[in-house]
Every structure is written in C-alpha cells, then in structure tokens.
C-alpha cells in the first residue's frame, strides 16, 4: 500500500517558471490537502478538496492553483514562480479522521 | 479563524526524563486533534488522534489528553529516549474539514 505519493522530491525553478507538483493517494480518501512548510515553521494550508470536482482555498492560496478530477490525484500548480514560494510542500489525505502525509517536495525558486 | 499554538518551541532533556508538550487552540468547536512526529527532512507521521468526545489516547510511552472546553491538549512522553528526538506537531480539525497546525515543538533527547 503506497499511501500518499508526491513527485518530484526536489526541484529548482527559475523565477517566472511554472510547474506542477503531483500528489496521488491509493486509499480512496475523499479529503486531500496541500500544505507548505517554511524552515522552522509549522504547516500552512494552501488548498484542500473534499472530493472529486470540489476544491477550496486555504490560508495561503495566492500564486497556486489546484484541480481534483479524480479521487486519487490532487496536483498543485505554481504559475510564475517567485522566491517567496521556496518551501517544502506536503500533500495529505484522509477519510474521516486520521490524516496521512506524503514525504514532501522541496522546492527552491532562484 | 482557528489558531493553534505549541509551547515550548524547543525543548532539550536528558534521556530518561518524562516530558510534556503543550498545544492550545482558540476555537473549541473541533472535531478531533491529532499529534504528529516529523523527523528532519521527512514527512509527518501520525502518533495519536483524539476525537472531540474523548479525553485521552495512549500508544506505548505516549499519552495525549484533550480538554476541549479550555482549548488545550498535552502530549506526555514517558522515559524519553534519544530516538524520540524530532519535531512534534499538533493539528486540529475544525468546521470546513480544515486541518490547522501549530508551529511545532523541536525535541532533543540527550544520551
């Protein structure tokens, strides 16, 4: 059982470039989340989804977009990358209670 | 807006000590509270989940308590070991299916 899988693990972007962070879960969970974690800080919610076709903004959505066309996948899109988006990004999923996290994507924007 | 605070931000203890990590939240209307462990450069691993109707949960040397009315949770670690060194995060689920995290407590257990 793979759980929550994030790709890539590491990425360096130049300012203004775009990319998509992939997140897939094989537990048939309805709820999925994207968080960012800056050094020495807790996690801040970017976007979340309560099911296929339904997404909503979290605390820090500016500069990001998401889609949820299937239950399994919840990609995060960065348009026009900025140095402020340098962070570690975590995807999570849950059914009704316990949340499971991926291993993270470390993104650097230079 | 739900806000979650963890105190202390960092803690260093000698091996064998019992210790308590604190988590407080501003809105007591929560569905559940979850404690996570994060090792450096890694993802989050779930330790304990307490439903809003429960007062505590135990797993091995870990015990988590919840006082919803006062907006507080504690994570008690008994007989700490160097392998317990990590960052511990608490998260609450509130209305809207959102999980809100605290800033974490960085624990160092010295041999």
Tab-separated table of C-alpha atoms in Angstrom:
chain	number	residue	atom	x	y	z
A	1	UNK	CA	0.000	0.000	0.000
A	2	UNK	CA	1.796	3.132	-1.224
A	3	UNK	CA	-0.281	5.651	0.782
A	4	UNK	CA	0.345	9.248	-0.351
A	5	UNK	CA	2.935	9.686	-3.109
A	6	UNK	CA	4.421	13.032	-4.056
A	7	UNK	CA	6.600	13.799	-7.060
A	8	UNK	CA	9.138	15.209	-7.567
A	9	UNK	CA	11.068	15.076	-4.283
A	10	UNK	CA	13.266	18.034	-5.186
A	11	UNK	CA	13.045	20.797	-7.766
A	12	UNK	CA	14.826	24.041	-8.563
A	13	UNK	CA	12.842	26.608	-10.542
A	14	UNK	CA	13.840	29.919	-12.018
A	15	UNK	CA	11.743	32.991	-11.245
A	16	UNK	CA	8.765	33.129	-13.580
A	17	UNK	CA	8.757	29.437	-14.464
A	18	UNK	CA	5.754	27.198	-13.840
A	19	UNK	CA	5.457	23.655	-12.584
A	20	UNK	CA	3.014	21.112	-11.240
A	21	UNK	CA	3.567	19.193	-8.022
A	22	UNK	CA	1.943	15.794	-8.208
A	23	UNK	CA	0.113	14.059	-5.379
A	24	UNK	CA	-1.595	10.673	-5.578
A	25	UNK	CA	-3.213	8.513	-2.898
A	26	UNK	CA	-4.405	4.931	-3.170
A	27	UNK	CA	-6.562	4.795	-0.034
A	28	UNK	CA	-9.776	6.083	-1.651
A	29	UNK	CA	-9.782	9.076	0.691
A	30	UNK	CA	-12.200	11.891	-0.029
A	31	UNK	CA	-10.261	14.674	1.664
A	32	UNK	CA	-6.941	15.889	0.285
A	33	UNK	CA	-4.778	18.838	1.320
A	34	UNK	CA	-1.760	20.828	0.192
A	35	UNK	CA	0.452	22.476	2.807
A	36	UNK	CA	3.676	24.421	2.691
A	37	UNK	CA	6.258	24.394	5.455
A	38	UNK	CA	8.843	27.131	5.698
A	39	UNK	CA	12.067	26.489	7.657
A	40	UNK	CA	11.452	26.119	11.393
A	41	UNK	CA	7.741	26.752	10.997
A	42	UNK	CA	4.525	24.786	11.139
A	43	UNK	CA	2.370	23.892	8.149
A	44	UNK	CA	0.178	26.400	6.342
A	45	UNK	CA	-2.795	25.229	4.297
A	46	UNK	CA	-2.728	26.228	0.619
A	47	UNK	CA	-5.740	24.403	-0.864
A	48	UNK	CA	-7.895	21.469	0.043
A	49	UNK	CA	-10.531	19.237	-1.522
A	50	UNK	CA	-13.420	17.298	-0.018
A	51	UNK	CA	-13.956	15.158	-3.097
A	52	UNK	CA	-13.504	14.925	-6.854
A	53	UNK	CA	-14.522	18.162	-8.539
A	54	UNK	CA	-14.540	20.183	-5.293
A	55	UNK	CA	-11.677	22.413	-4.172
A	56	UNK	CA	-11.374	25.330	-1.773
A	57	UNK	CA	-8.793	27.874	-0.689
A	58	UNK	CA	-6.854	27.556	2.496
A	59	UNK	CA	-4.809	30.135	4.371
A	60	UNK	CA	-2.190	30.943	1.690
A	61	UNK	CA	-3.635	30.223	-1.799
A	62	UNK	CA	-2.141	33.145	-3.754
A	63	UNK	CA	0.179	32.026	-6.563
A	64	UNK	CA	-1.193	28.473	-6.629
A	65	UNK	CA	-3.946	26.533	-8.347
A	66	UNK	CA	-5.343	23.041	-7.884
A	67	UNK	CA	-7.682	20.627	-9.593
A	68	UNK	CA	-9.328	17.396	-8.460
A	69	UNK	CA	-10.588	15.462	-11.450
A	70	UNK	CA	-10.274	12.061	-9.741
A	71	UNK	CA	-10.403	10.818	-6.159
A	72	UNK	CA	-6.784	9.672	-6.370
A	73	UNK	CA	-4.990	12.752	-7.719
A	74	UNK	CA	-4.656	16.303	-6.410
A	75	UNK	CA	-1.996	18.248	-8.355
A	76	UNK	CA	-0.775	21.688	-7.241
A	77	UNK	CA	0.129	24.165	-9.958
A	78	UNK	CA	2.587	27.027	-9.471
A	79	UNK	CA	2.305	29.788	-12.036
A	80	UNK	CA	5.064	32.393	-12.360
A	81	UNK	CA	7.248	31.059	-9.554
A	82	UNK	CA	8.578	33.600	-7.052
A	83	UNK	CA	11.357	33.310	-4.423
A	84	UNK	CA	8.652	33.523	-1.713
A	85	UNK	CA	7.423	30.121	-2.894
A	86	UNK	CA	10.657	28.450	-1.839
A	87	UNK	CA	9.426	25.921	0.701
A	88	UNK	CA	8.699	22.279	1.374
A	89	UNK	CA	5.296	21.223	0.102
A	90	UNK	CA	3.312	18.424	1.698
A	91	UNK	CA	0.243	16.659	0.402
A	92	UNK	CA	-2.090	14.841	2.791
A	93	UNK	CA	-5.219	12.754	2.571
A	94	UNK	CA	-7.758	11.364	4.998
A	95	UNK	CA	-11.054	9.544	5.106
A	96	UNK	CA	-12.878	10.760	8.235
A	97	UNK	CA	-10.238	11.020	10.937
A	98	UNK	CA	-6.511	10.236	10.747
A	99	UNK	CA	-4.528	12.175	8.131
A	100	UNK	CA	-1.682	10.627	6.124
A	101	UNK	CA	1.125	12.671	4.627
A	102	UNK	CA	3.438	12.301	1.678
A	103	UNK	CA	7.204	12.691	2.016
A	104	UNK	CA	7.196	16.216	0.661
A	105	UNK	CA	8.573	18.164	-2.306
A	106	UNK	CA	11.446	20.530	-1.585
A	107	UNK	CA	11.155	23.476	-3.991
A	108	UNK	CA	13.718	26.221	-4.456
A	109	UNK	CA	12.996	29.255	-6.628
A	110	UNK	CA	16.090	31.169	-7.745
B	1	UNK	CA	-10.323	31.621	12.417
B	2	UNK	CA	-8.764	28.715	14.283
B	3	UNK	CA	-5.281	29.349	15.639
B	4	UNK	CA	-3.063	26.669	17.151
B	5	UNK	CA	-0.089	27.379	19.396
B	6	UNK	CA	2.538	24.978	20.701
B	7	UNK	CA	4.704	25.635	23.726
B	8	UNK	CA	7.620	25.313	24.117
B	9	UNK	CA	9.032	25.861	20.626
B	10	UNK	CA	12.114	23.842	21.568
B	11	UNK	CA	12.986	21.501	24.400
B	12	UNK	CA	16.173	19.689	25.392
B	13	UNK	CA	16.084	16.987	28.061
B	14	UNK	CA	18.384	14.208	29.282
B	15	UNK	CA	17.485	10.655	28.415
B	16	UNK	CA	15.009	9.009	30.764
B	17	UNK	CA	13.038	12.118	31.672
B	18	UNK	CA	9.282	12.273	31.422
B	19	UNK	CA	8.124	15.325	29.479
B	20	UNK	CA	5.007	17.208	28.423
B	21	UNK	CA	4.385	19.073	25.194
B	22	UNK	CA	1.559	21.578	25.048
B	23	UNK	CA	-0.900	22.530	22.326
B	24	UNK	CA	-3.599	25.177	22.605
B	25	UNK	CA	-6.311	26.210	20.154
B	26	UNK	CA	-8.586	29.244	20.056
B	27	UNK	CA	-11.866	27.724	18.820
B	28	UNK	CA	-13.111	24.865	20.989
B	29	UNK	CA	-15.542	23.662	18.290
B	30	UNK	CA	-13.210	20.972	16.967
B	31	UNK	CA	-13.925	17.514	15.586
B	32	UNK	CA	-10.614	15.964	16.579
B	33	UNK	CA	-6.991	16.686	17.406
B	34	UNK	CA	-4.012	14.798	16.042
B	35	UNK	CA	-0.387	14.652	17.156
B	36	UNK	CA	2.337	14.091	14.547
B	37	UNK	CA	6.048	13.443	14.595
B	38	UNK	CA	8.367	14.901	11.950
B	39	UNK	CA	11.993	13.834	11.572
B	40	UNK	CA	14.402	16.260	9.841
B	41	UNK	CA	13.829	16.356	6.102
B	42	UNK	CA	10.954	13.887	6.324
B	43	UNK	CA	7.184	13.893	6.159
B	44	UNK	CA	4.756	13.697	9.062
B	45	UNK	CA	3.925	10.501	10.882
B	46	UNK	CA	0.681	10.287	12.833
B	47	UNK	CA	1.154	9.411	16.518
B	48	UNK	CA	-2.237	9.783	18.178
B	49	UNK	CA	-5.682	11.041	17.243
B	50	UNK	CA	-8.224	12.141	19.851
B	51	UNK	CA	-11.842	12.554	18.878
B	52	UNK	CA	-13.672	15.558	20.335
B	53	UNK	CA	-15.704	13.237	22.575
B	54	UNK	CA	-12.586	11.602	24.054
B	55	UNK	CA	-10.364	12.794	26.885
B	56	UNK	CA	-7.173	10.879	26.113
B	57	UNK	CA	-5.431	8.338	23.918
B	58	UNK	CA	-2.419	6.176	24.666
B	59	UNK	CA	0.133	4.438	22.487
B	60	UNK	CA	3.121	2.846	24.175
B	61	UNK	CA	5.073	5.545	26.017
B	62	UNK	CA	2.877	8.295	24.566
B	63	UNK	CA	-0.270	9.680	26.146
B	64	UNK	CA	-2.290	12.527	24.671
B	65	UNK	CA	-5.031	14.335	26.551
B	66	UNK	CA	-7.678	16.744	25.328
B	67	UNK	CA	-9.599	19.404	27.246
B	68	UNK	CA	-11.830	20.848	24.594
B	69	UNK	CA	-13.533	23.406	26.798
B	70	UNK	CA	-10.244	25.060	27.710
B	71	UNK	CA	-8.767	24.621	24.232
B	72	UNK	CA	-5.786	22.534	25.329
B	73	UNK	CA	-4.068	19.261	24.584
B	74	UNK	CA	-0.923	17.751	26.041
B	75	UNK	CA	1.370	15.037	24.746
B	76	UNK	CA	3.110	13.162	27.540
B	77	UNK	CA	6.226	11.162	26.675
B	78	UNK	CA	7.395	8.751	29.359
B	79	UNK	CA	11.014	7.681	29.845
B	80	UNK	CA	12.302	9.682	26.888
B	81	UNK	CA	14.938	8.162	24.580
B	82	UNK	CA	17.357	9.722	22.063
B	83	UNK	CA	15.221	8.182	19.300
B	84	UNK	CA	12.357	10.432	20.401
B	85	UNK	CA	14.294	13.457	19.112
B	86	UNK	CA	12.123	15.058	16.435
B	87	UNK	CA	9.634	17.858	15.906
B	88	UNK	CA	6.172	17.221	17.310
B	89	UNK	CA	3.189	18.931	15.717
B	90	UNK	CA	-0.426	19.073	16.751
B	91	UNK	CA	-3.290	19.699	14.332
B	92	UNK	CA	-6.985	20.312	14.932
B	93	UNK	CA	-9.844	19.634	12.596
B	94	UNK	CA	-12.470	22.346	12.683
B	95	UNK	CA	-15.565	23.238	10.651
B	96	UNK	CA	-14.989	23.125	6.920
B	97	UNK	CA	-12.859	19.967	7.046
B	98	UNK	CA	-9.708	22.022	7.506
B	99	UNK	CA	-6.698	20.831	9.477
B	100	UNK	CA	-4.895	23.662	11.283
B	101	UNK	CA	-1.379	23.068	12.556
B	102	UNK	CA	0.627	24.519	15.383
B	103	UNK	CA	4.222	25.655	14.895
B	104	UNK	CA	5.651	22.501	16.455
B	105	UNK	CA	7.969	21.684	19.349
B	106	UNK	CA	11.531	20.624	18.485
B	107	UNK	CA	12.579	17.978	20.986
B	108	UNK	CA	16.153	16.911	21.636
B	109	UNK	CA	16.757	13.991	23.998
B	110	UNK	CA	20.409	13.792	25.022
B	111	UNK	CA	22.050	10.441	25.833
